[in-house]
CSV table of C-alpha atoms in Angstrom, one decimal:
chain,number,residue,atom,x,y,z
A,1,MET,CA,95.6,-12.7,-145.1
A,2,GLU,CA,96.3,-9.1,-145.9
A,3,TYR,CA,93.9,-6.7,-148.0
A,4,ALA,CA,95.0,-3.6,-149.6
A,5,LEU,CA,93.0,-0.7,-148.4
A,6,ALA,CA,92.8,2.4,-150.8
A,7,ILE,CA,91.8,5.2,-148.2
A,8,ASP,CA,93.9,8.2,-147.6
A,9,GLY,CA,95.5,8.2,-144.3
A,10,ALA,CA,94.8,4.8,-143.6
A,11,PRO,CA,97.3,1.7,-143.2
A,12,GLU,CA,98.4,0.5,-146.6
A,13,THR,CA,96.8,-3.0,-145.8
A,14,ILE,CA,94.6,-4.4,-143.2
A,15,PRO,CA,94.5,-7.9,-141.8
A,16,GLY,CA,91.5,-10.2,-142.8
A,17,GLY,CA,88.9,-10.2,-140.3
A,18,THR,CA,89.0,-6.6,-139.9
A,19,GLY,CA,85.6,-4.4,-140.0
A,20,ILE,CA,85.8,-0.8,-140.6
A,21,LEU,CA,83.1,1.8,-139.5
A,22,LEU,CA,82.6,4.6,-141.8
A,23,LEU,CA,81.1,7.5,-140.1
A,24,HIS,CA,79.7,10.1,-142.4
A,25,PRO,CA,77.5,13.2,-142.3
A,26,SER,CA,73.7,12.4,-143.6
A,27,ILE,CA,74.4,13.9,-146.8
A,28,GLY,CA,78.0,12.8,-147.0
A,29,GLU,CA,79.5,11.4,-150.3
A,30,THR,CA,80.3,7.9,-149.2
A,31,ASP,CA,80.1,6.3,-152.7
A,32,ARG,CA,83.9,7.2,-153.5
A,33,ILE,CA,85.0,5.6,-150.2
A,34,ASP,CA,82.8,2.6,-150.3
A,35,THR,CA,83.8,1.9,-154.3
A,36,ASP,CA,87.5,2.4,-153.6
A,37,PHE,CA,87.2,-0.1,-150.9
A,38,LEU,CA,85.6,-2.6,-153.0
A,39,LYS,CA,87.8,-2.1,-156.2
A,40,VAL,CA,91.2,-3.1,-154.9
A,41,ASP,CA,92.7,-6.8,-154.0
A,42,THR,CA,89.3,-8.3,-154.1
A,43,ASP,CA,88.2,-11.8,-155.5
A,44,ALA,CA,84.5,-11.4,-154.5
A,45,PHE,CA,82.4,-8.9,-152.6
A,46,LEU,CA,78.9,-8.5,-151.1
A,47,VAL,CA,77.1,-5.2,-151.0
A,48,VAL,CA,74.2,-5.2,-148.3
A,49,SER,CA,72.1,-2.4,-149.4
A,50,THR,CA,69.6,-1.0,-146.9
A,51,ARG,CA,69.4,2.4,-148.5
A,52,THR,CA,69.1,1.8,-152.2
A,53,THR,CA,67.8,-1.1,-154.4
A,54,ALA,CA,70.1,-3.5,-156.3
A,55,ARG,CA,69.6,-1.6,-159.4
A,56,GLU,CA,71.0,1.6,-158.0
A,57,VAL,CA,73.8,-0.4,-156.6
A,58,GLU,CA,74.5,-1.7,-160.0
A,59,GLN,CA,74.4,1.9,-161.3
A,60,LYS,CA,76.8,3.1,-158.6
A,61,LEU,CA,79.4,0.3,-159.5
A,62,ASP,CA,79.3,0.9,-163.1
A,63,TYR,CA,79.6,4.6,-162.4
A,64,TYR,CA,82.7,4.2,-160.4
A,65,ASP,CA,84.1,1.4,-162.6
A,66,VAL,CA,84.0,-1.6,-160.3
A,67,ASP,CA,84.1,-4.8,-161.7
A,68,GLU,CA,80.5,-6.2,-161.3
A,69,SER,CA,81.5,-9.7,-162.1
A,70,LYS,CA,82.7,-9.9,-158.6
A,71,ALA,CA,79.9,-8.4,-157.1
A,72,THR,CA,76.8,-10.2,-155.0
A,73,ILE,CA,74.1,-7.7,-154.0
A,74,LEU,CA,71.8,-8.2,-151.0
A,75,ASP,CA,68.9,-5.8,-151.6
A,76,THR,CA,66.7,-5.4,-148.4
A,77,LEU,CA,64.7,-2.6,-149.9
A,78,SER,CA,62.9,-3.4,-153.0
A,79,VAL,CA,60.1,-5.4,-151.0
A,80,GLU,CA,59.5,-2.4,-148.8
A,81,ARG,CA,59.3,-0.1,-151.7
A,82,GLY,CA,56.8,-2.5,-153.6
A,83,TYR,CA,59.4,-2.8,-156.6
A,84,SER,CA,59.5,-6.1,-158.4
A,85,ARG,CA,62.4,-8.3,-157.5
A,86,ARG,CA,64.3,-9.3,-160.3
A,87,SER,CA,66.0,-12.8,-159.6
A,88,ALA,CA,69.6,-13.0,-160.7
A,89,GLU,CA,72.5,-15.1,-159.8
A,90,ASN,CA,74.2,-12.2,-158.0
A,91,VAL,CA,71.3,-10.4,-156.4
A,92,HIS,CA,69.4,-11.6,-153.3
A,93,TYR,CA,66.6,-10.3,-151.2
A,94,VAL,CA,65.2,-10.5,-147.6
A,95,ALA,CA,61.6,-10.6,-146.6
A,96,ALA,CA,61.8,-7.2,-145.1
A,97,PRO,CA,64.3,-4.4,-144.3
A,98,GLU,CA,63.9,-5.1,-140.7
A,99,ASP,CA,64.9,-8.9,-141.3
A,100,LEU,CA,68.3,-8.4,-139.6
A,101,ASP,CA,68.6,-12.2,-139.0
A,102,GLY,CA,68.1,-12.8,-142.8
A,103,VAL,CA,70.9,-10.2,-143.6
A,104,VAL,CA,73.3,-11.8,-141.4
A,105,GLU,CA,72.5,-15.4,-142.5
A,106,ARG,CA,72.9,-14.1,-146.2
A,107,VAL,CA,76.2,-12.5,-145.3
A,108,GLY,CA,77.4,-16.1,-143.5
A,109,ARG,CA,76.2,-17.7,-146.7
A,110,PHE,CA,78.1,-15.4,-149.1
A,111,LEU,CA,81.4,-15.9,-147.1
A,112,ALA,CA,80.9,-19.7,-147.0
A,113,ASP,CA,80.2,-19.9,-150.6
A,114,THR,CA,83.2,-17.8,-151.9
A,115,GLU,CA,86.7,-18.2,-151.7
A,116,GLY,CA,89.8,-15.8,-151.9
A,117,LYS,CA,89.8,-12.1,-150.8
A,118,ARG,CA,86.3,-11.2,-149.9
A,119,ARG,CA,84.9,-7.8,-149.0
A,120,VAL,CA,81.6,-6.8,-147.6
A,121,SER,CA,80.0,-3.6,-147.6
A,122,VAL,CA,77.0,-2.6,-145.3
A,123,ASP,CA,75.1,0.6,-146.3
A,124,SER,CA,73.8,1.2,-143.8
A,125,LEU,CA,73.7,0.3,-140.1
A,126,THR,CA,71.8,3.5,-139.7
A,127,GLU,CA,69.1,2.4,-142.0
A,128,MET,CA,69.0,-0.9,-140.4
A,129,ALA,CA,68.4,0.8,-137.0
A,130,TYR,CA,65.5,3.0,-138.8
A,131,TYR,CA,63.8,-0.4,-139.7
A,132,ALA,CA,64.6,-2.5,-136.7
A,133,ASP,CA,66.2,-0.9,-133.7
A,134,GLU,CA,69.6,0.2,-132.5
A,135,ASP,CA,70.2,-2.8,-130.2
A,136,GLU,CA,69.2,-5.3,-132.9
A,137,THR,CA,71.3,-3.5,-135.4
A,138,TYR,CA,74.3,-3.5,-133.0
A,139,GLU,CA,73.9,-7.5,-132.4
A,140,ALA,CA,73.6,-7.7,-136.2
A,141,ALA,CA,76.9,-5.6,-136.9
A,142,ALA,CA,78.5,-7.8,-134.1
A,143,ALA,CA,77.5,-11.0,-135.8
A,144,MET,CA,78.8,-9.6,-139.3
A,145,VAL,CA,82.0,-8.7,-137.7
A,146,ASP,CA,82.4,-12.1,-136.1
A,147,LEU,CA,81.7,-13.8,-139.8
A,148,LEU,CA,84.5,-11.6,-141.3
A,149,ALA,CA,87.0,-13.0,-138.7
A,150,ASP,CA,85.6,-16.5,-139.3
A,151,HIS,CA,86.3,-16.2,-143.1
A,152,ASP,CA,89.4,-14.0,-143.2
A,153,ALA,CA,87.2,-11.2,-145.0
A,154,VAL,CA,87.0,-7.5,-144.3
A,155,GLY,CA,84.2,-5.1,-144.4
A,156,VAL,CA,83.1,-1.5,-144.2
A,157,PHE,CA,79.8,-0.5,-142.2
A,158,HIS,CA,78.1,2.9,-142.9
A,159,LEU,CA,76.8,4.8,-139.9
A,160,SER,CA,75.6,8.4,-140.1
A,161,LYS,CA,77.0,10.9,-137.4
A,162,GLU,CA,74.0,13.1,-137.5
A,163,VAL,CA,71.3,10.6,-136.7
A,164,HIS,CA,72.9,8.9,-133.7
A,165,ASP,CA,74.1,10.2,-130.2
A,166,GLU,CA,77.8,10.1,-129.2
A,167,ALA,CA,77.0,7.3,-126.9
A,168,THR,CA,75.5,5.1,-129.6
A,169,ILE,CA,78.5,6.0,-132.0
A,170,ASP,CA,81.0,5.1,-129.5
A,171,ARG,CA,79.1,1.8,-128.7
A,172,PHE,CA,79.4,1.0,-132.5
A,173,ARG,CA,82.9,2.1,-132.6
A,174,GLU,CA,84.0,-0.5,-130.2
A,175,LEU,CA,83.0,-3.4,-132.5
A,176,PHE,CA,85.5,-2.2,-135.3
A,177,GLY,CA,89.1,-2.5,-135.9
A,178,GLY,CA,89.2,0.9,-137.8
A,179,VAL,CA,87.2,4.0,-138.1
A,180,VAL,CA,87.1,6.2,-141.1
A,181,ASP,CA,85.4,9.7,-140.5
A,182,LEU,CA,84.2,11.7,-143.4
A,183,GLY,CA,83.8,15.1,-142.8
A,184,GLU,CA,81.0,17.4,-144.4
A,185,ASP,CA,83.7,19.0,-146.8
A,186,GLY,CA,84.9,15.6,-148.0
A,187,SER,CA,88.0,15.4,-145.7
A,188,VAL,CA,88.7,12.1,-144.4
A,189,SER,CA,90.4,11.2,-140.9
A,190,VAL,CA,91.0,7.6,-140.0
A,191,ASP,CA,91.8,5.8,-136.7
A,192,PHE,CA,93.4,2.2,-136.8
């Protein structure tokens, strides 16, 4: 299955099973790239949110005019921040931000329970490493990329360039079929 990709300079389509690494500066405006990725050629998508709460994700989707009826959100943060967790059919939670096994399990369940063209956004690997550690985050990312391949889905995984050293970035880069590098000035370079 081929998926349309609305990212300047990137191929027009990518095959199912492709994971994309989105490298960005700490203050980088990733929302535009993320929401453009989720908007097109999609029957269902999952946002794994380790940086913001489900409510903030919903606000972002609404602001960028993304079809929320296709959205499932995995909120890993509300429990850490002490917020009430509002149960909803499309919003799920893990026990704690460092519960990477729970994150991977929930991604697998989403892919098993949905059909058609599915996309996953993981925002962000950097936050996952903050709560767990880099090795556990790498293993979780590798497991999620394998799940994308198993289910003919695609995904974008955020990683901050300013937090991780070059060796760590290169290690993560090897997991992915494409890299989108967002500059501080908003410029985008791609490597597929």
